[in-house]
Amino acid sequence: MASRYDFIKDVNGGSEYKIWRLKVRVIRLWRFANFQENNNSNVKPMIEMVVLDEQGGRIQCTVKSFHVYLFEQNLVEDNVYMISNLNVALNSAKFKPTSHEFRMFFKRETEVRWVEDSTIPVNAFCFVPYNDILNESNEERHLVDVVGLLSAKGDLIEFKRNGKVCNYLVIELDNLEGGPKLRCTLWEEFAHQLLRQLDKDTSGIHVIVLQFAKMKYFKVPEVDSLKAILQTSDENYSQPVTQLPSHVTLTAEEEFLNRLEYKKIAELKDVNQSGVYSTVGTIKEIGSEYNWCYRGCKKCSYGMKIDGNMFYCKNCNIHYSTFVTRYSIQVRVLDETDSASFMLFEKEAANFLDLSASELRLAYIARGGDKNCHPEEIDAFKENKCLFKVNVKIKGLDSIVPYVLNVQRLCCDEDLIAAFIKKHKREDVVLMSENSELLTQITDSNDVLKENNSMFVDNSENNFLSPKSKSTDDGVMTSKEVSAGVGEVAALNDLGVDKFITPVKSCEAKEFSSKNVVPLAEDVEMSSNKIRKIIKQEKID
């Protein structure tokens, strides 16, 4: 007797009149909005699913935006359904949730009926060996399932993309087979889910399963097998999880001379958008507006508040019984244009002083230091000329101080400072020379003014350029943006980095009559900070 439904392994693009009937469990369901849908609030995001049948076959099914309202109330993850009358198409997506050659689309005539059936497993994994992933032998580029022992993790990294705050976490997995370890990236809620689990379970042994490269915890035979290896092995796997570096560190020379945009302190205070820049200046004073240290969260380094007998971290939403002392030193920095207050935190301050904030606090308390003053060791910052990598954060025009200048890197190397100043002084000379030539052409060449009846003026509009940008035929500057998609298994050096945007002035031609320009009178006094312009008004006919 023929089966009343088809198996996923038999789905193909044969006859267009074939009516496919599947009995499947929805093992993964998510929403996806393309660019046009993101910009149209009336269009619902598509529904994407991976379904599983009793033979373990998996295939991707999609409900397009204009059909979502017909099916969204009837589709729930983990439920089993009889689904019939679907369209079949090639599975040509860049990253395929399954290795099936085809994918299926719901249409208006598709029928969906919920059923109870325990013959279809709740979970089905297709674990891929680490070597296959690391050697890029998986040519189909479908999303993979992996299992391993958590051996290391990085910091929770926060960044902004299209104005939205995003997070990711890099972890390292070990399959205990003596081969290379696998580094994976967890995004958003999956990163927070792991951090919460690690905070609850301090045993030091954590077995992780990644399905479709997204974080989930499952009770599966492979996990039990891995645990059995742990129990029978003579090796000790209970050591603490080591800390991975959060990013690849550039040398100070590479970063300051080639990567960062230079701004003088006066220019830093005038920027109208947040960004990271380089500057050079001399530390003259230690600020007294803020305390020189703060109570930091041991996990995320955010400041903690006293809550009864505990310390509360708002960022982690967790109470702790202890805290970690960290530096927060306000320094007053001057250059030839202006002065500003910079904030130095634990990493850079500890490297400069060769002393952690915790160590300095204990020594300061031991010698009876005044809590309203800072330790004398911090005065070592004074009179040092340094290079600063500064993160400018715009707080808002309604704030007393509309910006915050946080130091991300501090360099006091005299040779590098000299090279930095030489490079940017030379650029200033070139710019002044170019401006001088342009001014000469405008003021001295009356023939040009008469012929073209125009002159170049500064335009307030901004063009936007990115580092390593290049010019295209239409004059627009473009740069390649590299970013890792959500759910992608990636090595650390494959992590994407959002492009940095910096405003650049432009010029445009504007009508300006040469007959409106008259020479200055000989008896007019001129000064460097004020120039009087005499404009001859045209007579009204």
Coordinates of C-alpha atoms in Angstrom, one line a residue, residues 126-428:
C126 CA 24.0 16.5 11.2
F127 CA 27.3 17.1 13.1
V128 CA 30.2 18.1 10.9
P129 CA 33.8 17.3 11.8
Y130 CA 35.9 20.2 12.8
N131 CA 38.5 19.5 10.1
D132 CA 35.8 19.7 7.4
I133 CA 34.9 23.1 8.6
L134 CA 38.4 24.4 9.1
N135 CA 39.6 23.0 5.8
E136 CA 36.6 24.5 4.0
S137 CA 35.8 21.2 2.4
N138 CA 32.1 21.8 2.9
E139 CA 31.5 23.3 -0.6
E140 CA 27.8 23.4 -0.4
R141 CA 28.1 26.1 2.3
H142 CA 25.0 24.9 4.2
L143 CA 24.7 25.8 7.9
V144 CA 26.3 23.1 10.1
D145 CA 25.7 21.5 13.5
V146 CA 28.7 21.2 15.8
V147 CA 29.2 19.9 19.4
G148 CA 32.2 20.4 21.6
L149 CA 33.6 21.3 25.0
L150 CA 33.7 25.0 25.8
S151 CA 37.4 25.7 26.2
A152 CA 37.6 29.5 25.9
K153 CA 35.5 32.6 25.4
G154 CA 36.1 36.2 24.6
D155 CA 34.6 39.4 25.8
L156 CA 31.0 40.5 25.0
I157 CA 31.6 43.0 22.3
E158 CA 29.2 45.9 21.8
F159 CA 28.9 47.9 18.6
K160 CA 26.4 50.0 16.7
R161 CA 25.0 49.1 13.3
N162 CA 22.5 51.3 11.5
G163 CA 22.0 53.1 14.8
K164 CA 21.1 49.9 16.7
V165 CA 23.3 48.5 19.5
C166 CA 24.4 44.9 18.8
N167 CA 26.5 42.4 20.7
Y168 CA 28.5 39.3 19.9
L169 CA 30.7 36.8 21.8
V170 CA 33.5 34.6 20.4
I171 CA 33.9 31.1 21.9
E172 CA 36.3 28.2 21.3
L173 CA 35.1 24.6 21.2
D174 CA 37.2 21.4 21.6
N175 CA 36.0 18.0 20.3
L176 CA 38.6 16.2 22.5
E177 CA 40.1 14.3 19.5
G178 CA 43.4 16.1 19.8
G179 CA 42.9 18.1 16.6
P180 CA 42.5 21.9 16.2
K181 CA 39.9 23.8 18.2
L182 CA 36.9 25.6 16.6
R183 CA 36.1 29.2 17.2
C184 CA 32.5 30.3 16.7
T185 CA 30.6 33.6 17.0
L186 CA 27.4 33.9 19.0
W187 CA 25.2 36.9 18.3
E188 CA 22.7 38.9 20.4
E189 CA 20.5 36.6 22.6
F190 CA 22.6 33.5 22.0
A191 CA 25.7 35.3 23.5
H192 CA 23.7 36.4 26.6
Q193 CA 22.2 33.0 26.9
L194 CA 25.6 31.4 27.2
L195 CA 26.8 34.1 29.7
R196 CA 23.8 33.5 31.9
Q197 CA 24.5 29.7 31.8
L198 CA 28.1 30.2 32.7
D199 CA 27.2 32.4 35.6
K200 CA 24.8 29.8 37.0
D201 CA 27.0 26.7 36.5
T202 CA 30.5 27.2 37.8
S203 CA 31.6 23.6 37.5
G204 CA 34.1 24.5 34.7
I205 CA 32.8 21.9 32.2
H206 CA 30.3 23.0 29.6
V207 CA 29.3 21.0 26.5
I208 CA 27.9 23.2 23.7
V209 CA 25.7 22.2 20.8
L210 CA 25.4 24.7 17.9
Q211 CA 22.5 24.0 15.5
F212 CA 22.4 25.9 12.3
A213 CA 25.3 27.8 13.9
K214 CA 22.9 29.3 16.5
M215 CA 23.1 28.7 20.2
K216 CA 20.9 26.0 21.8
Y217 CA 21.2 23.4 24.5
F218 CA 20.0 19.8 23.7
K219 CA 19.9 16.4 25.3
V220 CA 21.3 14.3 22.6
P221 CA 23.4 11.0 22.4
E222 CA 26.4 12.9 21.1
V223 CA 26.5 15.0 24.2
D224 CA 26.3 11.9 26.4
S225 CA 29.2 10.4 24.5
L226 CA 31.3 13.5 25.0
K227 CA 30.5 13.4 28.7
A228 CA 31.5 9.8 28.9
I229 CA 34.9 10.7 27.4
L230 CA 35.3 13.3 30.1
Q231 CA 34.5 10.9 32.9
T232 CA 36.8 8.1 31.7
S233 CA 39.7 10.3 30.6
D234 CA 42.8 10.7 32.8
E235 CA 43.2 14.3 31.7
N236 CA 41.9 17.1 33.8
Y237 CA 39.3 19.2 32.0
S238 CA 38.1 21.1 35.0
Q239 CA 40.5 24.0 34.5
P240 CA 38.9 27.5 34.3
V241 CA 37.8 28.7 30.9
T242 CA 40.6 30.8 29.5
Q243 CA 40.0 34.3 28.1
L244 CA 40.4 34.9 24.4
P245 CA 41.5 38.3 23.1
S246 CA 38.5 40.3 22.0
H247 CA 40.1 41.4 18.7
V248 CA 43.4 41.4 16.8
T249 CA 45.6 44.1 18.3
L250 CA 47.3 46.5 15.9
T251 CA 50.7 47.9 16.7
A252 CA 50.7 51.5 18.0
E253 CA 52.6 52.6 14.9
E254 CA 50.1 51.0 12.5
E255 CA 47.1 52.4 14.3
F256 CA 48.3 55.9 14.9
L257 CA 50.1 56.5 11.6
N258 CA 47.9 54.6 9.2
R259 CA 44.5 53.8 10.6
L260 CA 43.0 56.6 12.7
E261 CA 41.9 60.0 11.5
Y262 CA 43.8 62.8 13.2
K263 CA 41.9 65.7 14.8
K264 CA 43.2 68.5 17.0
I265 CA 41.6 68.9 20.4
A266 CA 39.5 71.9 19.1
E267 CA 38.2 69.7 16.3
L268 CA 37.4 66.8 18.6
K269 CA 35.1 69.2 20.6
D270 CA 33.3 70.3 17.4
V271 CA 32.5 66.9 15.9
N272 CA 28.8 66.3 15.4
Q273 CA 28.8 62.5 15.5
S274 CA 30.4 59.8 17.6
G275 CA 33.6 58.3 16.3
V276 CA 37.2 57.2 17.1
Y277 CA 40.0 59.6 16.3
S278 CA 43.7 60.2 17.1
T279 CA 45.2 63.3 18.7
V280 CA 48.4 64.4 20.4
G281 CA 48.6 66.5 23.5
T282 CA 50.2 67.1 26.9
I283 CA 48.6 66.0 30.2
K284 CA 48.7 69.0 32.5
E285 CA 46.3 68.2 35.4
I286 CA 44.5 65.3 37.1
G287 CA 40.8 66.1 37.3
S288 CA 38.9 66.2 40.6
E289 CA 35.4 66.0 39.2
Y290 CA 35.4 62.2 39.3
N291 CA 36.9 59.7 41.7
W292 CA 40.1 58.0 40.4
C293 CA 38.5 54.5 40.6
Y294 CA 35.2 52.8 40.7
R295 CA 33.5 49.6 41.7
G296 CA 33.6 47.4 38.5
C297 CA 31.6 44.3 37.6
K298 CA 33.9 41.3 37.5
K299 CA 32.2 40.1 34.3
C300 CA 31.5 43.1 32.1
S301 CA 33.5 45.9 33.9
Y302 CA 30.5 48.2 34.1
G303 CA 30.1 50.3 37.2
M304 CA 28.2 48.7 40.1
K305 CA 25.8 50.2 42.7
I306 CA 25.4 49.2 46.3
D307 CA 22.1 47.4 46.9
G308 CA 21.8 46.4 50.5
N309 CA 24.6 44.1 51.3
M310 CA 25.2 43.3 47.6
F311 CA 26.6 45.1 44.6
Y312 CA 24.3 45.4 41.6
C313 CA 25.4 45.4 37.9
K314 CA 22.6 47.0 35.7
N315 CA 24.3 45.8 32.5
C316 CA 24.3 42.1 33.6
N317 CA 21.2 42.5 35.8
I318 CA 23.0 40.4 38.5
H319 CA 23.8 41.0 42.2
Y320 CA 27.3 40.1 43.4
S321 CA 28.9 40.0 46.8
T322 CA 32.2 41.5 45.6
F323 CA 33.5 44.0 43.0
V324 CA 36.7 44.7 41.2
T325 CA 38.4 48.1 41.6
R326 CA 39.1 49.7 38.2
Y327 CA 40.6 53.0 37.1
S328 CA 38.6 56.0 35.9
I329 CA 41.1 58.8 35.9
Q330 CA 40.1 62.2 34.4
V331 CA 43.1 64.0 32.9
R332 CA 43.2 67.5 31.4
V333 CA 45.0 67.4 28.0
L334 CA 46.2 70.5 26.0
D335 CA 47.5 71.1 22.5
E336 CA 48.1 74.2 20.5
T337 CA 44.3 74.7 19.7
D338 CA 42.4 73.9 22.9
S339 CA 42.1 71.8 26.0
A340 CA 39.7 69.0 27.0
S341 CA 39.1 66.4 29.7
F342 CA 39.9 62.8 28.7
M343 CA 38.9 59.7 30.7
L344 CA 41.5 57.0 31.2
F345 CA 40.3 53.5 32.2
E346 CA 41.9 50.3 33.6
K347 CA 43.8 48.9 30.7
E348 CA 45.7 52.1 29.6
A349 CA 46.1 53.5 33.2
A350 CA 47.4 50.2 34.5
N351 CA 49.9 49.8 31.6
F352 CA 51.2 53.3 32.2
L353 CA 51.5 53.0 36.0
D354 CA 52.5 49.4 35.9
L355 CA 50.0 48.9 38.7
S356 CA 46.4 47.8 38.8
A357 CA 43.7 49.9 40.4
S358 CA 43.1 47.1 43.0
E359 CA 46.8 47.1 44.0
L360 CA 47.0 50.8 44.2
R361 CA 43.8 51.1 46.2
L362 CA 45.0 48.6 48.8
A363 CA 48.4 50.4 49.1
Y364 CA 46.6 53.7 49.4
I365 CA 44.3 52.5 52.2
A366 CA 47.2 50.8 54.0
R367 CA 49.1 54.1 54.3
G368 CA 45.9 56.0 55.4
G369 CA 45.2 57.9 52.2
D370 CA 42.5 60.6 52.1
K371 CA 39.5 59.2 50.2
N372 CA 38.8 62.7 48.8
C373 CA 42.1 62.8 47.1
H374 CA 43.9 60.6 44.5
P375 CA 47.1 58.7 45.3
E376 CA 50.3 60.5 44.4
E377 CA 51.3 57.7 42.0
I378 CA 48.6 59.1 39.6
D379 CA 50.5 62.4 39.3
A380 CA 53.0 60.5 37.2
F381 CA 50.7 61.3 34.2
K382 CA 51.4 65.0 34.5
E383 CA 53.6 66.8 31.9
N384 CA 53.6 63.7 29.6
K385 CA 53.2 64.3 25.9
C386 CA 51.2 61.4 24.5
L387 CA 49.3 60.1 21.6
F388 CA 45.7 59.3 22.3
K389 CA 43.2 57.1 20.6
V390 CA 40.0 58.8 21.6
N391 CA 36.4 57.5 21.4
V392 CA 34.2 60.6 21.1
K393 CA 30.7 59.9 22.4
I394 CA 28.0 62.5 21.6
K395 CA 25.6 62.8 24.6
G396 CA 23.3 65.5 23.2
L397 CA 23.1 69.2 22.8
D398 CA 21.0 69.5 26.0
S399 CA 23.8 68.1 28.2
I400 CA 26.1 70.5 30.1
V401 CA 29.0 68.8 28.3
P402 CA 27.6 67.4 25.0
Y403 CA 30.4 64.9 24.5
V404 CA 32.6 62.4 26.4
L405 CA 36.2 61.7 25.4
N406 CA 37.3 58.2 26.4
V407 CA 40.9 57.1 25.8
Q408 CA 41.1 53.7 24.1
R409 CA 44.8 53.7 23.6
L410 CA 47.7 55.7 25.2
C411 CA 51.2 55.9 23.7
C412 CA 54.1 57.9 25.2
D413 CA 56.8 56.6 22.8
E414 CA 58.9 59.7 21.8
D415 CA 59.9 58.4 18.4
L416 CA 56.4 57.5 17.4
I417 CA 55.1 60.9 18.7
A418 CA 57.8 62.7 16.5
A419 CA 56.8 60.6 13.5
F420 CA 53.1 61.4 14.1
I421 CA 53.7 65.1 14.4
K422 CA 55.9 65.2 11.4
K423 CA 53.3 63.4 9.2
H424 CA 50.5 65.7 10.2
K425 CA 52.5 68.9 10.2
R426 CA 53.5 68.1 6.6
E427 CA 49.8 67.5 5.7
D428 CA 48.9 70.9 7.2

